[in-house]
Amino acid sequence: MDSMTKGMTPIVQAVSGWVKGFILVFGIYLVLYGHLTPGGGFGGGVVIAMAFVLLVLAHGKEEGLRRLPMGVAAELDSVGALMFLIIALLGMFAGLGGSFFTNFIAKAYPGEPYSLLSAGIIPLANIAIALKVASSLFVIFMMLVLMRVVYTEPGKDS
Amino acid sequence: MHYALCLALFLVGLYGVMVKRNLIKIVISLVILESAVNMFIIMIGYRKDGIAPIMSKMMDPEVFASRSVDPIPQALVLTAIVIGLGVTAMTVALAMRLYEKYGTYDIKEIRNLKG
Amino acid sequence: MLELMGLLLIFMIIAAIVAIETRDLLAAVISVTAVGFGSVIAFFYMRAPDVAIVPIVVEVLILVILIRATLRVGLKTFVGNRDFFGMMVTIAMLLVIFLAGIRVFNDLPAFGEPVMAKMMDAPSRIYLANGLNDTGAANIVTAVLLDYRAYDTLGEATVLFTSIIGAIAIIRKKARKKPSEPEVEEWTV
């Protein structure tokens, strides 16, 4: 348990310092190009969460919590869910005769196929899903790391 | 043949859930069950010598539609894997709470300690 | 080339048996990750790169979580299964399930032919034919996930949210804050 809370050797810390930025950028790339190449909100979000998990494993939980505090992660989780829902509801009220989850942007501005700015709501929804997945996985990982399991014999005071 | 092997993997996981006494072993069996089910759903949509359901500029749409693998199972499994991680984390948390209360991962002993 | 897939599945079965039957918990956890990575290779083989990206990372996270639960000072080890009679009944039941399952597969098309090829009006065909024109997304899986069947995705996001809330409810010690206590940002558990 102690090895997880204090961080690892300086070699691991130095290497993870180099690598974590690349992992984060790769995750963001997966999210933004999710409608053109393999990837998307789920895959990208998991990779982004992994960058922070690497930080926690290498530098200890204090460093991880300094970069992304638990409260902020929990709020980002809610922001992702709300953003997804608002995108869905906007399709209903955008005045294009749409229903829930109408791709209203693609109907108004179709955009060039195979380019980044195309496919209407899909990139936005990808970003929302990625926020949600990344922050909720980080929260649950941190909860499990912070959880302190001590067995107290029955009869003794806890 | 392939479907039968996938079913065998599923049954190995089911065996672990039903027979093992260690809570961590039960969680491990649940993870195996989950990957067997995901595998089976993807296998249903596989087309021999197919191509991934991602279009490119060079490809003729008609050829693409006739050669691509099924995209719907992939979309379903994509979400199921992430949810499986959440469920696994929940079961691990439950096992650790039980350890905290009873001091053991052995479910037989837990049952003897408290009904 | 289909034999490769069979070999991969046999590898996964062996890894699963090792994971379940080994005495060492750490070895069991590592073997279950081997099952997961086997499924990653299988997803790549079955032309599902979208899906394959996710379990690469998810398996590592499961490994970390399970090692977190396994490494513990003074963890008592014990061997043996539940009682013998129950085990025999279990194995007989699994055999019955296996034989019944084999018969079900007779109704499915052989491996290598998708089910959608048998149905003329399967939704997958419509998505594949019109996906790019309808949504503008070249990745048809994303088009299905976030446009055609986005309602499903909303439901799945809700399930993820619920499972996280369930885990946090199990983990945190203090059930409820009393009104008299001061408001503090408390994430310690």
XYZ file of C-alpha atoms in Angstrom:
462
model
C 0.000 0.000 0.000
C 2.860 2.350 0.832
C 4.517 1.900 -2.517
C 1.397 3.301 -4.125
C 1.112 6.373 -1.962
C 4.708 7.548 -2.038
C 5.582 7.201 -5.695
C 8.226 5.220 -7.494
C 11.948 5.548 -8.178
C 13.422 8.665 -9.848
C 13.910 6.736 -13.101
C 10.207 5.986 -13.392
C 9.348 9.542 -12.426
C 11.625 11.049 -15.068
C 10.334 8.774 -17.820
C 6.711 9.328 -16.882
C 7.329 13.069 -16.927
C 8.350 12.768 -20.577
C 5.634 10.352 -21.571
C 2.556 11.764 -19.884
C 2.274 14.761 -22.190
C 2.397 12.546 -25.264
C -0.279 10.275 -23.829
C -2.506 13.261 -23.135
C -2.011 14.672 -26.632
C -2.718 11.265 -28.165
C -5.944 11.041 -26.172
C -7.037 14.482 -27.327
C -6.211 13.534 -30.925
C -8.299 10.390 -30.628
C -11.238 12.432 -29.366
C -11.054 15.245 -31.923
C -10.577 12.967 -34.937
C -13.024 10.367 -33.631
C -15.396 10.859 -36.572
C -12.684 10.267 -39.182
C -10.306 7.685 -37.740
C -10.586 4.925 -35.129
C -11.051 6.374 -31.704
C -13.845 8.546 -30.469
C -15.066 9.643 -27.104
C -14.772 6.355 -25.269
C -11.291 5.399 -26.440
C -9.915 8.924 -26.147
C -11.452 9.466 -22.740
C -9.924 6.271 -21.396
C -6.487 7.280 -22.729
C -6.787 10.740 -21.126
C -7.722 9.121 -17.819
C -4.687 6.860 -18.177
C -2.366 9.889 -18.400
C -3.530 11.026 -14.970
C -3.398 7.484 -13.591
C 0.240 7.293 -14.724
C 0.908 10.540 -12.880
C -0.604 9.138 -9.691
C 1.269 5.842 -9.966
C 4.637 7.460 -10.630
C 4.560 10.545 -8.416
C 2.170 9.552 -5.665
C -1.356 10.643 -5.038
C -0.549 14.157 -3.804
C 0.910 15.154 -7.175
C -2.054 13.678 -9.006
C -4.539 15.443 -6.781
C -2.642 18.700 -7.243
C -2.955 18.470 -11.033
C -6.603 17.382 -11.031
C -8.377 17.737 -7.674
C -11.190 15.326 -6.939
C -13.802 18.085 -6.767
C -12.847 19.375 -10.209
C -12.943 15.846 -11.651
C -16.396 15.250 -10.194
C -17.611 18.525 -11.693
C -16.100 17.701 -15.094
C -17.996 14.423 -14.949
C -21.269 16.271 -14.478
C -20.329 18.814 -17.151
C -19.780 16.013 -19.655
C -23.129 14.411 -18.922
C -24.930 17.782 -19.071
C -23.201 18.767 -22.307
C -24.301 15.520 -23.949
C -27.874 16.066 -22.785
C -27.915 19.703 -23.928
C -26.659 18.694 -27.384
C -29.503 16.190 -27.518
C -32.107 18.720 -26.407
C -30.858 21.412 -28.810
C -31.698 19.065 -31.653
C -35.264 19.107 -30.419
C -35.584 22.891 -30.230
C -33.308 24.020 -33.035
C -36.299 24.788 -35.222
C -35.408 22.353 -37.974
C -38.303 20.052 -37.244
C -35.972 17.745 -35.413
C -36.354 15.277 -32.642
C -34.131 14.230 -29.746
C -30.520 13.922 -31.018
C -31.168 15.439 -34.428
C -27.882 16.300 -36.079
C -28.993 19.911 -36.528
C -25.554 21.353 -37.273
C -24.886 18.905 -40.073
C -28.257 19.751 -41.611
C -27.599 23.484 -41.595
C -23.850 23.430 -42.379
C -22.951 20.066 -43.886
C -19.238 20.767 -44.106
C -16.661 19.048 -46.247
C -16.593 15.239 -45.801
C -13.329 13.836 -44.445
C -12.354 17.157 -42.868
C -12.137 17.990 -39.178
C -15.047 20.428 -39.214
C -17.741 18.113 -40.465
C -20.357 15.752 -39.121
C -22.180 18.400 -37.064
C -22.828 17.373 -33.500
C -20.669 14.250 -33.573
C -17.340 15.912 -32.611
C -19.096 17.893 -29.871
C -20.731 14.758 -28.511
C -17.351 13.022 -28.667
C -15.842 15.746 -26.497
C -18.704 15.437 -24.000
C -18.364 11.656 -23.786
C -14.586 11.917 -23.412
C -14.937 14.401 -20.538
C -17.400 12.109 -18.856
C -15.437 8.894 -19.272
C -12.056 10.397 -18.377
C -13.192 12.162 -15.240
C -15.351 9.331 -13.925
C -12.583 6.745 -14.398
C -10.112 9.067 -12.673
C -12.530 9.591 -9.770
C -13.115 5.892 -9.247
C -9.395 5.117 -9.485
C -8.557 7.787 -6.936
C -11.294 6.580 -4.609
C -9.852 3.068 -4.716
C -6.303 4.358 -4.131
C -7.326 6.597 -1.248
C -9.452 3.884 0.358
C -7.803 2.714 3.530
C -8.659 -0.854 4.429
C -7.781 -1.784 7.964
C -9.227 -4.844 9.563
C -9.961 -4.350 13.234
C -10.492 -7.391 15.379
C -14.016 -7.574 16.762
C -14.081 -6.532 20.361
C -11.354 -3.932 19.960
C -12.287 -0.315 19.584
C -11.989 0.955 16.069
C -16.109 -24.113 -33.930
C -15.135 -20.542 -33.050
C -18.452 -19.875 -31.400
C -18.017 -23.057 -29.348
C -14.577 -21.927 -28.167
C -16.056 -18.589 -27.172
C -18.776 -20.424 -25.228
C -16.062 -22.501 -23.533
C -14.330 -19.293 -22.414
C -17.664 -18.076 -21.046
C -18.153 -21.354 -19.162
C -14.661 -21.157 -17.646
C -15.646 -17.798 -16.197
C -18.988 -19.168 -15.011
C -17.203 -22.090 -13.336
C -14.989 -19.656 -11.460
C -17.951 -17.623 -10.267
C -19.779 -20.688 -8.997
C -16.955 -22.750 -7.498
C -14.283 -20.424 -6.148
C -14.156 -19.347 -2.524
C -11.887 -16.342 -2.828
C -13.678 -13.053 -3.493
C -10.836 -11.781 -5.695
C -11.065 -14.975 -7.746
C -14.775 -14.326 -8.210
C -14.065 -10.801 -9.457
C -11.462 -12.212 -11.855
C -14.030 -14.710 -13.149
C -16.474 -11.880 -13.748
C -13.850 -10.079 -15.847
C -13.331 -13.259 -17.900
C -17.100 -13.617 -18.401
C -17.284 -10.052 -19.598
C -14.545 -10.416 -22.176
C -16.099 -13.649 -23.468
C -19.446 -11.945 -24.017
C -17.881 -8.925 -25.720
C -15.885 -11.253 -27.942
C -18.990 -13.185 -28.967
C -20.910 -10.045 -29.915
C -18.042 -8.860 -32.117
C -17.717 -12.327 -33.671
C -21.328 -12.217 -34.849
C -20.555 -9.219 -37.057
C -17.278 -10.450 -38.561
C -17.089 -10.924 -42.301
C -14.341 -13.034 -43.776
C -11.763 -10.836 -45.537
C -13.835 -7.840 -44.562
C -12.667 -4.293 -43.998
C -13.061 -2.085 -40.952
C -16.201 0.104 -41.015
C -14.258 3.306 -41.637
C -14.575 4.970 -45.016
C -11.751 6.617 -46.854
C -11.666 8.902 -49.872
C -10.261 6.293 -52.234
C -12.970 3.771 -51.555
C -16.063 3.257 -53.651
C -19.139 3.476 -51.356
C -20.822 0.478 -52.975
C -17.773 -1.736 -52.524
C -17.459 -0.470 -48.985
C -21.064 -1.358 -48.138
C -20.688 -4.849 -49.531
C -17.371 -5.669 -47.851
C -17.421 -3.930 -44.466
C -17.976 -5.753 -41.196
C -21.078 -5.045 -39.127
C -20.755 -1.701 -37.270
C -23.604 -2.091 -34.770
C -22.030 -4.800 -32.536
C -18.842 -2.736 -32.408
C -20.760 0.320 -31.244
C -22.510 -1.710 -28.543
C -19.335 -3.401 -27.277
C -17.438 -0.104 -27.177
C -19.729 1.204 -24.453
C -20.009 -2.157 -22.697
C -16.247 -2.377 -22.092
C -16.107 0.978 -20.318
C -19.136 0.064 -18.208
C -17.475 -3.260 -17.383
C -14.572 -1.340 -15.893
C -16.974 0.628 -13.699
C -18.681 -2.565 -12.553
C -15.326 -4.234 -11.835
C -14.239 -1.276 -9.741
C -17.525 -1.501 -7.843
C -17.112 -5.201 -7.101
C -13.505 -4.653 -5.981
C -14.684 -1.907 -3.639
C -17.339 -4.268 -2.277
C -14.740 -7.021 -1.735
C -12.424 -4.622 0.079
C -15.237 -3.455 2.338
C -16.031 -7.082 3.163
C -12.353 -7.659 3.970
C -12.424 -4.683 6.266
C -15.411 -6.064 8.105
C -14.442 -9.730 8.364
C -10.681 -9.813 7.823
C -10.778 -12.402 5.074
C -11.612 -12.845 1.409
C -12.984 -16.347 1.993
C -16.727 -16.312 1.426
C -17.218 -19.588 3.266
C -15.665 -18.117 6.373
C -17.694 -14.920 5.969
C -20.838 -16.993 5.781
C -19.894 -18.850 8.945
C -19.148 -15.643 10.793
C -22.439 -14.016 9.954
C -25.439 -15.557 8.223
C -6.640 -17.359 -41.568
C -9.586 -18.349 -39.431
C -7.350 -20.864 -37.635
C -5.406 -17.965 -36.154
C -8.570 -16.789 -34.480
C -9.153 -20.286 -33.082
C -5.614 -20.400 -31.708
C -6.131 -17.025 -30.083
C -9.330 -18.251 -28.444
C -7.559 -21.375 -27.169
C -4.833 -19.142 -25.724
C -7.500 -17.088 -23.978
C -9.139 -20.216 -22.547
C -5.796 -21.485 -21.208
C -5.036 -18.100 -19.670
C -8.504 -18.059 -18.093
C -8.047 -21.536 -16.591
C -4.642 -20.507 -15.216
C -6.158 -17.355 -13.785
C -8.881 -19.282 -12.012
C -6.911 -22.297 -10.833
C -3.570 -20.869 -9.740
C -2.883 -20.484 -6.015
C -0.989 -17.221 -6.311
C -3.379 -14.285 -6.444
C -0.873 -12.002 -8.185
C -0.339 -14.602 -10.935
C -4.107 -14.902 -11.289
C -4.466 -11.148 -11.756
C -1.729 -11.083 -14.392
C -3.283 -14.035 -16.234
C -6.653 -12.323 -16.414
C -4.895 -9.382 -18.048
C -3.495 -11.865 -20.574
C -7.088 -12.838 -21.394
C -7.884 -9.181 -21.939
C -4.929 -8.573 -24.229
C -5.828 -11.704 -26.173
C -9.220 -10.150 -26.763
C -7.500 -6.949 -27.944
C -5.610 -8.884 -30.623
C -8.823 -10.656 -31.569
C -10.625 -7.337 -31.975
C -7.869 -6.105 -34.289
C -8.088 -9.345 -36.222
C -11.848 -8.983 -36.577
C -11.503 -5.488 -38.101
C -12.683 -3.594 -35.061
C -9.921 -1.015 -34.402
C -12.444 1.273 -32.717
C -13.147 -1.342 -30.086
C -9.563 -2.540 -29.766
C -8.254 0.816 -28.545
C -10.458 0.779 -25.445
C -9.545 -2.571 -23.782
C -5.791 -1.922 -24.165
C -6.158 0.805 -21.569
C -9.043 -0.729 -19.635
C -7.090 -3.948 -19.003
C -4.208 -1.966 -17.545
C -6.620 -0.128 -15.246
C -8.224 -3.425 -14.160
C -4.737 -4.788 -13.463
C -3.891 -1.812 -11.275
C -7.200 -1.974 -9.419
C -6.961 -5.720 -8.789
C -3.323 -5.489 -7.651
C -4.421 -2.740 -5.293
C -6.920 -5.201 -3.804
C -4.470 -8.106 -3.791
C -1.349 -6.583 -2.247
C -2.042 -6.454 1.419
C -0.049 -7.054 4.518
C -0.996 -10.252 6.269
C -3.401 -11.505 3.646
C -4.285 -15.022 4.629
C -3.945 -17.551 1.835
C -6.223 -20.511 1.588
C -6.670 -23.272 -0.907
C -9.494 -25.476 -2.004
C -12.834 -24.918 -3.588
C -16.251 -25.190 -2.095
C -17.423 -28.664 -1.163
C -16.927 -31.595 -3.505
C -20.545 -32.502 -4.155
C -21.465 -28.972 -5.107
C -18.546 -28.881 -7.525
C -19.688 -32.034 -9.295
C -23.179 -30.608 -9.686
C -21.677 -27.397 -11.059
C -19.575 -29.199 -13.635
C -22.543 -31.314 -14.756
C -24.618 -28.185 -15.145
C -21.905 -26.439 -17.152
C -21.718 -29.452 -19.452
C -25.467 -29.282 -20.039
C -25.201 -25.555 -20.818
C -22.328 -26.245 -23.223
C -24.212 -28.945 -25.125
C -27.329 -26.779 -25.339
C -25.263 -23.822 -26.512
C -23.634 -25.850 -29.273
C -27.069 -26.598 -30.679
C -27.981 -22.928 -30.670
C -24.957 -22.119 -32.819
C -26.330 -24.371 -35.557
C -28.899 -21.708 -36.309
C -26.301 -18.977 -36.666
C -24.407 -18.572 -39.941
C -20.854 -19.923 -39.830
C -18.101 -17.762 -38.431
C -17.003 -15.370 -41.145
C -20.462 -14.579 -42.439
C -22.157 -11.736 -40.590
C -25.770 -12.120 -39.574
C -26.630 -8.959 -41.503
C -25.687 -10.691 -44.761
C -28.704 -12.968 -44.370
C -31.234 -10.162 -43.905
C -32.018 -7.906 -46.830
C -33.273 -5.004 -44.688
C -30.876 -5.185 -41.779
C -30.219 -1.763 -40.230
C -26.473 -2.301 -40.557
C -26.778 -2.275 -44.333
C -28.602 1.039 -44.264
C -26.011 2.547 -41.943
C -23.137 1.329 -44.099
C -24.710 2.556 -47.326
C -25.951 5.955 -46.157
C -23.731 6.692 -43.160
C -21.468 9.226 -44.774
C -24.282 11.121 -46.490
C -26.558 11.171 -43.462
C -24.093 12.181 -40.783
C -20.908 13.309 -42.493
C -18.784 11.028 -40.332
C -16.382 8.714 -42.147
C -16.134 6.428 -39.138
C -19.399 4.485 -39.326
C -19.026 3.163 -35.768
C -19.005 6.713 -34.438
C -21.933 7.571 -36.684
C -23.923 4.683 -35.200
C -22.792 5.490 -31.675
C -23.507 9.215 -31.627
C -26.056 9.824 -34.329
C -28.227 6.862 -35.299
C -28.232 5.290 -31.848
C -27.217 8.195 -29.657
C -30.123 7.465 -27.357
C -28.433 4.159 -26.465
C -25.225 6.017 -25.721
C -27.084 8.357 -23.391
C -28.400 5.324 -21.543
C -24.945 3.806 -21.339
C -23.521 7.057 -19.983
C -26.226 6.927 -17.307
C -25.255 3.358 -16.412
C -21.596 4.390 -16.103
C -22.623 7.286 -13.874
C -24.714 4.948 -11.699
C -21.952 2.380 -11.303
C -19.482 5.092 -10.272
C -21.991 6.448 -7.748
C -22.515 2.924 -6.424
C -18.777 2.396 -5.992
C -18.366 5.713 -4.201
C -21.312 4.915 -1.938
C -19.629 1.646 -0.995
C -16.194 3.180 -0.510
C -16.924 6.275 1.534
C -17.116 5.764 5.242
C -19.248 8.616 6.413
C -22.769 7.975 5.222
C -24.202 11.415 5.656
C -23.013 14.759 6.837
C -24.770 16.075 9.899
C -26.208 19.571 9.498
C -24.230 20.853 12.468
C -20.868 19.898 10.928
C -18.937 22.519 8.992
C -18.948 22.404 5.212
C -15.645 20.918 4.140
C -14.547 19.522 0.847
C -14.143 15.985 2.084
C -12.871 13.366 -0.296
C -10.969 11.391 2.241
C -12.449 7.997 2.763
